[in-house]
């Protein structure tokens, strides 16, 4: 049975009002595969432009790797959590403003920790001793100097290399930058935070590309109420079929046939594929005819990182009133990081974040064993830490609906890889976070990729309409998919 996404009553009051009146006799049909924010943005754009749109989603929920969990009695984002670029220029700002959602700013524009500043934190060694804030600041400044030296190495080298290799070369050339003892462990923690940003170990991150993304101004803001309201707003009145796992996409010059598990077929004028890059890399969707080599090689050559979260709810708050807690160690993999949601949201929740090979290793354990591992890390900092009342463990790397988190730049990758990834193939169009060249790996980047794919699809299908029908449909297409609003972004930092 086809399933539509249930919408809460508070989103039925015109949060996004239809901007056009549909005309049944002029409705090009499009299937959007995937209901992550990129797929929903594409569907919203086309639906508001009087196209007949159906979204097929393999899960029993919408959102993709945006997933706000409410099992603790409060919102906890198990996937995307931050708005990267807390400013009115962020394309998600109109939705966030209109919904009255609050952002908790955790960093400015130039934080060496990317999504945090060194303003509210506590670092500990593996014996539970608190690390001097002065030392943390000094090592942070040193880390910036090391990264500057890696830029020099990049400029003088014709070949690409990993960030880890470049750091090693920089330290060999400048032994005065080397650290020992606890300072060395703090340096490893900084590298750990860098790896968390890319969701992959530093020996896999491209030196040539790692700092080439364009960042919006305003720093980074945690979504206090979670991303769920944004997702449901975009999904309002869109025809979404849950539990519809796409297995095959067949195309001709005029039509696309999309087959789902069980054999049901949908025949439409065009399709937009927004499934995670990990799903495409695993060839879980059969394309007929096969995708051209130019496209297939781009999918194959792209890297996919993994970051998992283990959320812990406690009866009491036994940790300091800081935004994040960290544990330094002799290797970046052994370092730890906890986000303190109590500081930002008032809920007694800590979220442990594991990235790269550590995230993959934890997925080999049971949920209970994973939670026990995290508690061992916490008890190194707070020996008397009680057992959590509840815990939730993510497994984005082995989840068949994602098979990873977001794309990263592979060492030595082709310069046109992302461009090839986003290119249409006939009447097939591609969205997703990896397609957006300027803002990869971000929620707003995925959103923009969906909108761009939809608009490219619009132009393609309009070209196929007769001149009279084309003029009539063009008159219905709005310039923007969202109403403008004068409400300011609500930003806090307690």
Coordinates of C-alpha atoms in Angstrom, one line a residue:
X1 CA 0.0 0.0 0.0
X2 CA 1.3 3.4 -0.9
X3 CA 2.1 5.5 2.2
X4 CA 2.1 9.3 2.5
X5 CA 4.1 11.0 5.2
X6 CA 2.0 12.0 8.2
X7 CA 2.3 15.7 8.9
X8 CA 1.9 17.3 12.4
X9 CA -0.9 19.8 12.8
X10 CA 1.5 22.7 13.4
X11 CA 2.8 22.3 9.9
X12 CA -0.7 22.5 8.3
X13 CA -1.1 26.2 8.8
X14 CA 0.6 27.4 5.6
X15 CA 4.2 27.2 6.7
X16 CA 4.9 26.8 3.0
X17 CA 1.9 27.8 1.0
X18 CA 1.5 26.5 -2.6
X19 CA 2.5 29.4 -4.8
X20 CA 0.9 28.1 -7.9
X21 CA -2.4 26.5 -9.0
X22 CA -1.9 23.1 -10.6
X23 CA -3.3 22.5 -14.0
X24 CA -3.9 18.8 -14.6
X25 CA -3.5 19.0 -18.4
X26 CA 0.1 20.4 -18.1
X27 CA 1.9 18.3 -15.6
X28 CA 5.2 16.7 -16.6
X29 CA 5.9 13.8 -14.2
X30 CA 9.0 13.3 -12.2
X31 CA 10.2 10.6 -9.7
X32 CA 12.5 11.7 -7.0
X33 CA 14.5 8.9 -5.5
X34 CA 15.3 9.5 -1.8
X35 CA 13.6 11.7 0.8
X36 CA 16.7 13.3 2.4
X37 CA 16.8 17.0 2.4
X38 CA 18.2 17.1 -1.2
X39 CA 15.3 14.9 -2.5
X40 CA 12.7 16.9 -0.6
X41 CA 14.1 20.2 -1.9
X42 CA 13.9 18.9 -5.4
X43 CA 10.4 17.6 -4.9
X44 CA 9.3 20.8 -3.2
X45 CA 10.7 22.9 -6.1
X46 CA 9.0 20.8 -8.8
X47 CA 5.7 20.4 -6.9
X48 CA 5.4 24.2 -6.5
X49 CA 6.1 24.5 -10.2
X50 CA 3.0 22.4 -11.1
X51 CA 5.0 19.2 -12.0
X52 CA 3.5 15.9 -10.9
X53 CA 6.1 14.6 -8.4
X54 CA 6.4 11.4 -6.5
X55 CA 9.1 10.7 -4.0
X56 CA 10.2 7.1 -3.4
X57 CA 11.9 6.4 -0.1
X58 CA 13.3 3.0 1.0
X59 CA 13.0 3.7 4.8
X60 CA 9.8 4.0 6.9
X61 CA 10.6 7.6 7.6
X62 CA 11.7 10.7 5.7
X63 CA 14.9 12.7 6.1
X64 CA 17.7 10.3 5.2
X65 CA 20.7 11.1 7.3
X66 CA 18.8 13.9 8.9
X67 CA 17.1 12.0 11.8
X68 CA 15.9 13.6 14.9
X69 CA 15.3 11.0 17.6
X70 CA 12.6 11.6 20.3
X71 CA 13.0 8.4 22.4
X72 CA 14.7 10.4 25.2
X73 CA 11.6 12.6 25.5
X74 CA 13.6 15.5 23.8
X75 CA 15.0 16.0 20.3
X76 CA 18.4 14.5 19.6
X77 CA 19.8 14.7 16.1
X78 CA 21.5 11.4 15.3
X79 CA 22.7 12.6 11.9
X80 CA 23.1 16.2 10.8
X81 CA 23.0 18.6 13.8
X82 CA 24.5 21.9 12.8
X83 CA 23.7 24.7 10.4
X84 CA 27.0 25.6 8.9
X85 CA 26.8 29.3 8.2
X86 CA 24.5 31.0 10.7
X87 CA 23.5 33.9 8.4
X88 CA 20.6 35.1 6.3
X89 CA 22.5 34.1 3.1
X90 CA 22.1 30.4 4.1
X91 CA 19.4 29.0 1.9
X92 CA 17.8 27.2 4.9
X93 CA 17.5 30.5 6.8
X94 CA 14.0 31.3 5.5
X95 CA 12.6 28.0 6.7
X96 CA 14.3 28.2 10.1
X97 CA 13.1 31.8 10.6
X98 CA 9.6 31.0 9.6
X99 CA 9.4 28.1 12.0
X100 CA 10.9 30.1 14.8
X101 CA 13.6 27.5 15.4
X102 CA 16.5 28.4 17.8
X103 CA 20.2 28.0 16.9
X104 CA 22.9 27.6 19.5
X105 CA 26.1 29.1 18.0
X106 CA 29.1 26.9 18.9
X107 CA 31.8 28.7 16.8
X108 CA 32.7 31.7 14.7
X109 CA 34.1 31.7 11.2
X110 CA 37.7 30.8 12.0
X111 CA 37.6 28.1 14.7
X112 CA 40.5 25.6 14.4
X113 CA 37.9 23.0 15.6
X114 CA 35.6 23.9 12.7
X115 CA 32.2 23.6 14.5
X116 CA 33.4 24.7 17.9
X117 CA 35.4 27.5 19.5
X118 CA 37.7 27.1 22.5
X119 CA 35.4 29.1 24.6
X120 CA 33.4 26.4 26.6
X121 CA 35.2 23.1 26.9
X122 CA 37.1 20.7 29.2
X123 CA 39.8 18.4 28.1
X124 CA 41.1 15.5 30.1
X125 CA 43.9 13.0 29.8
X126 CA 43.4 9.2 30.1
X127 CA 44.0 9.4 33.8
X128 CA 41.2 11.9 34.4
X129 CA 43.5 14.9 34.9
X130 CA 42.1 18.1 33.4
X131 CA 44.4 19.6 30.7
X132 CA 45.5 23.2 31.2
X133 CA 43.4 25.6 29.0
X134 CA 46.6 27.5 28.4
X135 CA 48.3 24.4 27.0
X136 CA 45.2 23.7 24.8
X137 CA 45.4 27.2 23.4
X138 CA 49.1 27.0 22.8
X139 CA 48.9 23.7 21.0
X140 CA 45.9 25.0 18.9
X141 CA 48.1 27.9 17.7
X142 CA 50.9 25.4 16.9
X143 CA 48.4 23.3 15.0
X144 CA 47.5 26.3 12.9
X145 CA 51.2 26.8 12.2
X146 CA 51.6 23.2 11.2
X147 CA 48.7 23.4 8.8
X148 CA 50.3 26.5 7.3
X149 CA 53.5 24.5 6.7
X150 CA 51.4 21.8 4.9
X151 CA 50.1 24.5 2.5
X152 CA 53.7 25.2 1.6
X153 CA 54.3 21.5 1.0
X154 CA 51.2 21.5 -1.2
X155 CA 52.3 24.4 -3.3
X156 CA 55.7 22.9 -4.0
X157 CA 54.5 19.4 -4.8
X158 CA 53.1 18.3 -8.2
X159 CA 51.5 15.2 -6.7
X160 CA 48.8 15.1 -4.1
X161 CA 49.3 13.4 -0.7
X162 CA 47.3 12.9 2.5
X163 CA 47.0 15.5 5.1
X164 CA 48.6 13.1 7.6
X165 CA 51.6 12.6 5.3
X166 CA 52.0 16.4 4.9
X167 CA 51.9 16.9 8.7
X168 CA 54.6 14.3 9.1
X169 CA 56.8 16.1 6.4
X170 CA 56.2 19.5 8.1
X171 CA 57.3 18.2 11.5
X172 CA 60.4 16.6 10.0
X173 CA 61.3 19.9 8.4
X174 CA 60.5 21.9 11.5
X175 CA 61.4 19.9 14.6
X176 CA 60.7 22.9 16.7
X177 CA 57.0 22.2 16.1
X178 CA 57.2 18.7 17.5
X179 CA 55.5 18.1 20.8
X180 CA 56.0 15.6 23.6
X181 CA 54.0 14.2 26.5
X182 CA 50.6 15.8 27.2
X183 CA 51.2 18.5 24.5
X184 CA 51.6 15.8 21.9
X185 CA 48.4 14.2 23.0
X186 CA 46.6 17.5 22.7
X187 CA 47.9 17.8 19.2
X188 CA 46.5 14.4 18.4
X189 CA 43.1 15.6 19.7
X190 CA 43.2 18.5 17.3
X191 CA 43.8 16.0 14.5
X192 CA 41.0 13.9 15.8
X193 CA 38.6 16.9 15.5
X194 CA 39.8 17.5 12.0
X195 CA 39.1 13.9 11.1
X196 CA 35.6 14.2 12.6
X197 CA 34.9 17.2 10.3
X198 CA 35.7 15.0 7.2
X199 CA 34.4 11.8 8.8
X200 CA 37.6 10.0 7.7
X201 CA 41.1 9.4 9.0
X202 CA 43.7 12.1 8.1
X203 CA 45.8 9.6 6.1
X204 CA 42.9 9.5 3.6
X205 CA 42.2 13.2 3.3
X206 CA 43.5 15.0 0.2
X207 CA 46.0 17.7 1.0
X208 CA 45.2 19.4 -2.3
X209 CA 41.5 19.7 -1.6
X210 CA 40.8 19.6 2.1
X211 CA 40.5 23.4 2.6
X212 CA 39.0 24.4 -0.7
X213 CA 35.3 24.5 0.2
X214 CA 33.5 27.8 0.4
X215 CA 32.1 28.5 3.9
X216 CA 29.2 30.8 4.6
X217 CA 29.7 33.5 7.3
X218 CA 28.3 33.4 10.8
X219 CA 30.0 30.3 12.1
X220 CA 28.2 27.1 13.1
X221 CA 24.9 26.8 15.0
X222 CA 23.4 23.7 16.6
X223 CA 19.8 23.1 15.8
X224 CA 18.3 23.2 19.3
X225 CA 14.9 21.7 18.3
X226 CA 16.6 19.4 15.8
X227 CA 16.3 19.3 12.1
X228 CA 13.0 17.4 12.0
X229 CA 10.7 20.5 11.7
X230 CA 12.7 21.6 8.6
X231 CA 12.3 18.2 7.0
X232 CA 8.6 18.0 7.7
X233 CA 8.1 21.5 6.3
X234 CA 9.7 20.6 3.0
X235 CA 7.7 17.4 2.9
X236 CA 4.3 19.1 3.4
X237 CA 1.8 18.1 0.7
X238 CA 4.4 16.2 -1.3
X239 CA 3.4 12.7 -2.5
X240 CA 6.0 10.5 -0.6
X241 CA 5.9 6.7 -0.8
X242 CA 7.7 5.2 2.2
X243 CA 9.1 1.6 2.2
X244 CA 9.7 1.9 -1.6
X245 CA 13.2 0.7 -2.2
X246 CA 14.3 1.4 -5.8
X247 CA 16.1 -1.4 -7.4
X248 CA 16.2 -0.4 -11.1
X249 CA 16.0 2.7 -13.2
X250 CA 15.5 2.2 -16.9
X251 CA 15.5 5.2 -19.3
X252 CA 14.6 5.8 -22.9
X253 CA 14.7 9.1 -24.8
X254 CA 11.2 10.1 -23.5
X255 CA 10.4 8.1 -20.4
X256 CA 12.0 6.7 -17.2
X257 CA 10.8 3.5 -15.6
X258 CA 11.6 3.2 -11.9
X259 CA 11.2 -0.3 -10.4
X260 CA 10.9 -0.8 -6.6
X261 CA 11.4 -3.9 -4.5
X262 CA 8.5 -6.2 -5.1
X263 CA 8.3 -5.3 -8.8
X264 CA 6.0 -2.2 -8.8
X265 CA 7.0 0.1 -11.7
X266 CA 6.5 3.9 -12.0
X267 CA 6.7 5.4 -15.5
X268 CA 7.5 9.1 -15.7
X269 CA 9.0 11.8 -17.9
X270 CA 12.2 12.1 -15.8
X271 CA 13.8 11.1 -12.5
X272 CA 16.1 12.8 -10.0
X273 CA 18.4 10.5 -8.0
X274 CA 19.3 11.8 -4.6
X275 CA 20.3 8.7 -2.7
X276 CA 23.5 8.8 -0.7
X277 CA 26.8 8.3 -2.6
X278 CA 27.5 5.2 -0.6
X279 CA 24.3 3.6 -2.1
X280 CA 25.4 4.5 -5.6
X281 CA 28.9 3.2 -5.0
X282 CA 27.5 -0.2 -3.9
X283 CA 25.5 -0.5 -7.1
X284 CA 22.3 -1.2 -5.2
X285 CA 20.3 0.5 -8.0
X286 CA 20.6 -1.0 -11.5
X287 CA 20.7 1.4 -14.3
X288 CA 19.5 0.4 -17.8
X289 CA 21.3 1.2 -19.9
X290 CA 24.3 1.4 -17.7
X291 CA 25.5 4.9 -16.7
X292 CA 28.2 6.2 -19.0
X293 CA 31.8 5.6 -17.9
X294 CA 32.3 9.3 -17.2
X295 CA 29.5 9.1 -14.6
X296 CA 30.3 5.6 -13.2
X297 CA 33.9 6.4 -12.7
X298 CA 33.1 9.5 -10.7
X299 CA 30.8 7.5 -8.4
X300 CA 33.5 4.8 -8.0
X301 CA 36.4 7.2 -7.3
X302 CA 34.6 9.4 -4.7
X303 CA 35.3 8.7 -1.0
X304 CA 32.6 8.3 1.6
X305 CA 33.4 9.0 5.3
X306 CA 31.6 7.7 8.3
X307 CA 30.7 9.3 11.6
X308 CA 28.5 7.7 14.3
X309 CA 26.9 9.1 17.4
X310 CA 26.2 7.4 20.7
X311 CA 23.7 9.5 22.6
X312 CA 23.5 8.9 26.4
X313 CA 20.7 10.1 28.7
X314 CA 21.4 10.4 32.4
X315 CA 19.3 11.1 35.5
X316 CA 21.7 13.7 36.8
X317 CA 24.3 16.1 35.4
X318 CA 27.7 15.1 36.7
X319 CA 29.8 16.9 34.1
X320 CA 30.9 20.5 34.0
X321 CA 28.7 23.2 32.4
X322 CA 30.7 23.4 29.1
X323 CA 29.7 22.8 25.5
X324 CA 32.0 19.9 24.8
X325 CA 34.2 17.4 26.7
X326 CA 37.3 15.8 25.2
X327 CA 39.8 13.2 26.0
X328 CA 43.4 13.5 24.7
X329 CA 45.5 10.4 23.9
X330 CA 48.7 9.3 22.1
X331 CA 46.8 8.7 18.9
X332 CA 44.0 10.6 17.2
X333 CA 41.9 7.5 17.0
X334 CA 42.1 7.0 20.8
X335 CA 41.0 10.6 21.5
X336 CA 37.4 11.3 22.4
X337 CA 34.7 14.0 22.0
X338 CA 31.4 14.4 23.8
X339 CA 28.8 17.1 22.8
X340 CA 27.0 18.4 25.9
X341 CA 23.4 18.9 24.9
X342 CA 22.6 20.0 28.5
X343 CA 24.5 23.2 27.9
X344 CA 22.8 24.0 24.6
X345 CA 19.3 22.6 25.1
X346 CA 18.8 21.9 28.8
X347 CA 18.5 18.1 28.4
X348 CA 20.7 15.7 30.4
X349 CA 22.3 14.2 27.3
X350 CA 25.8 13.6 26.2
X351 CA 26.6 12.6 22.6
X352 CA 29.8 10.8 21.8
X353 CA 31.0 11.3 18.3
X354 CA 33.3 8.7 16.5
X355 CA 34.6 9.2 13.0
X356 CA 36.6 7.4 10.4
X357 CA 38.1 4.0 11.3
X358 CA 36.9 4.2 14.9
X359 CA 33.3 4.7 13.7
X360 CA 33.6 1.6 11.5
X361 CA 35.2 -0.4 14.3
X362 CA 32.3 0.4 16.6
X363 CA 29.8 -0.8 14.1
X364 CA 31.3 -4.3 14.5
X365 CA 30.1 -4.3 18.1
X366 CA 26.6 -4.7 19.5
X367 CA 24.7 -1.6 20.7
X368 CA 25.4 -2.6 24.3
X369 CA 29.1 -3.1 23.7
X370 CA 29.3 0.2 21.9
X371 CA 27.6 2.0 24.8
X372 CA 30.0 0.2 27.2
X373 CA 33.0 1.4 25.2
X374 CA 31.8 5.0 25.3
X375 CA 31.1 4.7 29.1
X376 CA 34.7 3.5 29.6
X377 CA 35.9 6.7 27.8
X378 CA 33.6 8.8 30.0
X379 CA 34.7 7.1 33.2
X380 CA 38.3 7.9 32.4
X381 CA 37.3 11.6 32.7
X382 CA 34.7 11.1 35.5
X383 CA 35.4 7.8 37.4
X384 CA 32.0 8.1 39.3
X385 CA 29.9 8.5 36.2
X386 CA 26.6 6.6 36.6
X387 CA 25.1 4.2 34.2
X388 CA 23.0 6.0 31.5
X389 CA 19.2 5.7 31.7
X390 CA 19.0 5.3 28.0
X391 CA 21.3 5.2 25.0
X392 CA 21.0 5.3 21.2
X393 CA 23.6 4.1 18.8
X394 CA 23.9 5.0 15.1
X395 CA 25.3 2.7 12.3
X396 CA 25.5 5.0 9.3
X397 CA 28.3 3.0 7.7
X398 CA 26.4 -0.3 7.5
X399 CA 22.9 1.1 7.2
X400 CA 21.9 -0.2 3.7
X401 CA 20.0 3.1 3.2
X402 CA 23.2 5.2 3.5
X403 CA 26.4 3.1 3.6
X404 CA 28.3 6.0 5.0
X405 CA 27.8 9.6 5.8
X406 CA 29.1 12.3 3.3
X407 CA 31.7 12.5 0.6
X408 CA 35.4 13.4 1.2
X409 CA 38.2 14.3 -1.2
X410 CA 40.3 11.2 -2.0
X411 CA 44.0 11.6 -2.4
X412 CA 44.9 12.1 -6.1
X413 CA 41.3 12.4 -7.3
X414 CA 40.5 13.9 -10.6
X415 CA 39.8 17.6 -10.6
X416 CA 36.5 17.2 -12.5
X417 CA 35.1 14.4 -10.4
X418 CA 32.4 16.3 -8.7
X419 CA 31.4 18.0 -11.9
X420 CA 31.0 14.6 -13.6
X421 CA 29.0 13.3 -10.6
X422 CA 26.4 16.0 -11.0
X423 CA 26.0 15.9 -14.7
X424 CA 22.6 14.7 -16.1
X425 CA 22.4 11.6 -18.1
X426 CA 19.6 12.1 -20.6
X427 CA 16.4 12.5 -18.5
X428 CA 18.1 11.4 -15.3
X429 CA 19.3 14.1 -12.9
X430 CA 21.4 13.9 -9.8
X431 CA 21.3 15.6 -6.4
X432 CA 22.7 14.9 -2.9
X433 CA 25.4 16.6 -0.8
X434 CA 28.3 15.4 -2.9
X435 CA 26.9 17.2 -6.0
X436 CA 27.2 20.7 -4.6
X437 CA 30.7 21.9 -5.4
X438 CA 30.8 24.9 -3.0
X439 CA 29.2 23.4 0.1
X440 CA 29.8 19.6 0.1
X441 CA 29.0 17.7 3.2
X442 CA 26.6 20.3 4.6
X443 CA 22.8 20.3 4.9
X444 CA 22.4 23.5 3.0
X445 CA 24.7 22.1 0.3
X446 CA 22.5 19.1 -0.1
X447 CA 19.4 21.4 -0.1
X448 CA 21.0 23.5 -2.9
X449 CA 21.9 20.4 -4.9
X450 CA 18.3 19.3 -4.8
X451 CA 17.0 22.6 -5.9
X452 CA 19.5 22.9 -8.7
X453 CA 18.7 19.3 -9.9
X454 CA 15.0 20.2 -10.0
X455 CA 15.6 23.4 -11.9
X456 CA 17.8 21.6 -14.5
X457 CA 15.1 19.0 -14.8
X458 CA 12.5 21.7 -15.3
X459 CA 14.4 23.3 -18.1
X460 CA 14.9 19.9 -19.8
X461 CA 11.2 19.0 -19.6
X462 CA 10.0 22.5 -20.7
X463 CA 12.1 22.2 -23.8
X464 CA 10.2 19.0 -24.7
X465 CA 6.8 20.8 -24.4
X466 CA 5.1 22.5 -27.3
X467 CA 5.6 26.3 -27.4
X468 CA 2.0 27.0 -26.3
X469 CA 2.0 24.6 -23.3
X470 CA 5.5 25.7 -22.4
X471 CA 4.5 29.4 -22.1
X472 CA 1.5 28.4 -19.9
X473 CA 3.6 26.3 -17.6
X474 CA 6.4 28.9 -17.4
X475 CA 3.8 31.4 -16.1
X476 CA 3.2 29.1 -13.1
X477 CA 6.7 28.6 -11.9
X478 CA 7.7 30.8 -8.9
X479 CA 11.1 32.3 -8.5
X480 CA 11.6 30.9 -5.1
X481 CA 10.3 27.8 -3.3
X482 CA 9.8 29.6 0.0
X483 CA 8.0 32.7 1.1
X484 CA 10.2 35.5 2.3
X485 CA 10.0 36.5 5.9
X486 CA 11.4 39.4 8.0
X487 CA 11.8 37.4 11.2
X488 CA 15.5 37.3 12.3
X489 CA 17.3 34.1 13.0
X490 CA 17.1 33.2 16.7
X491 CA 20.6 32.6 18.0
X492 CA 21.8 31.9 21.5
X493 CA 24.9 31.0 23.3
X494 CA 24.6 30.5 27.0

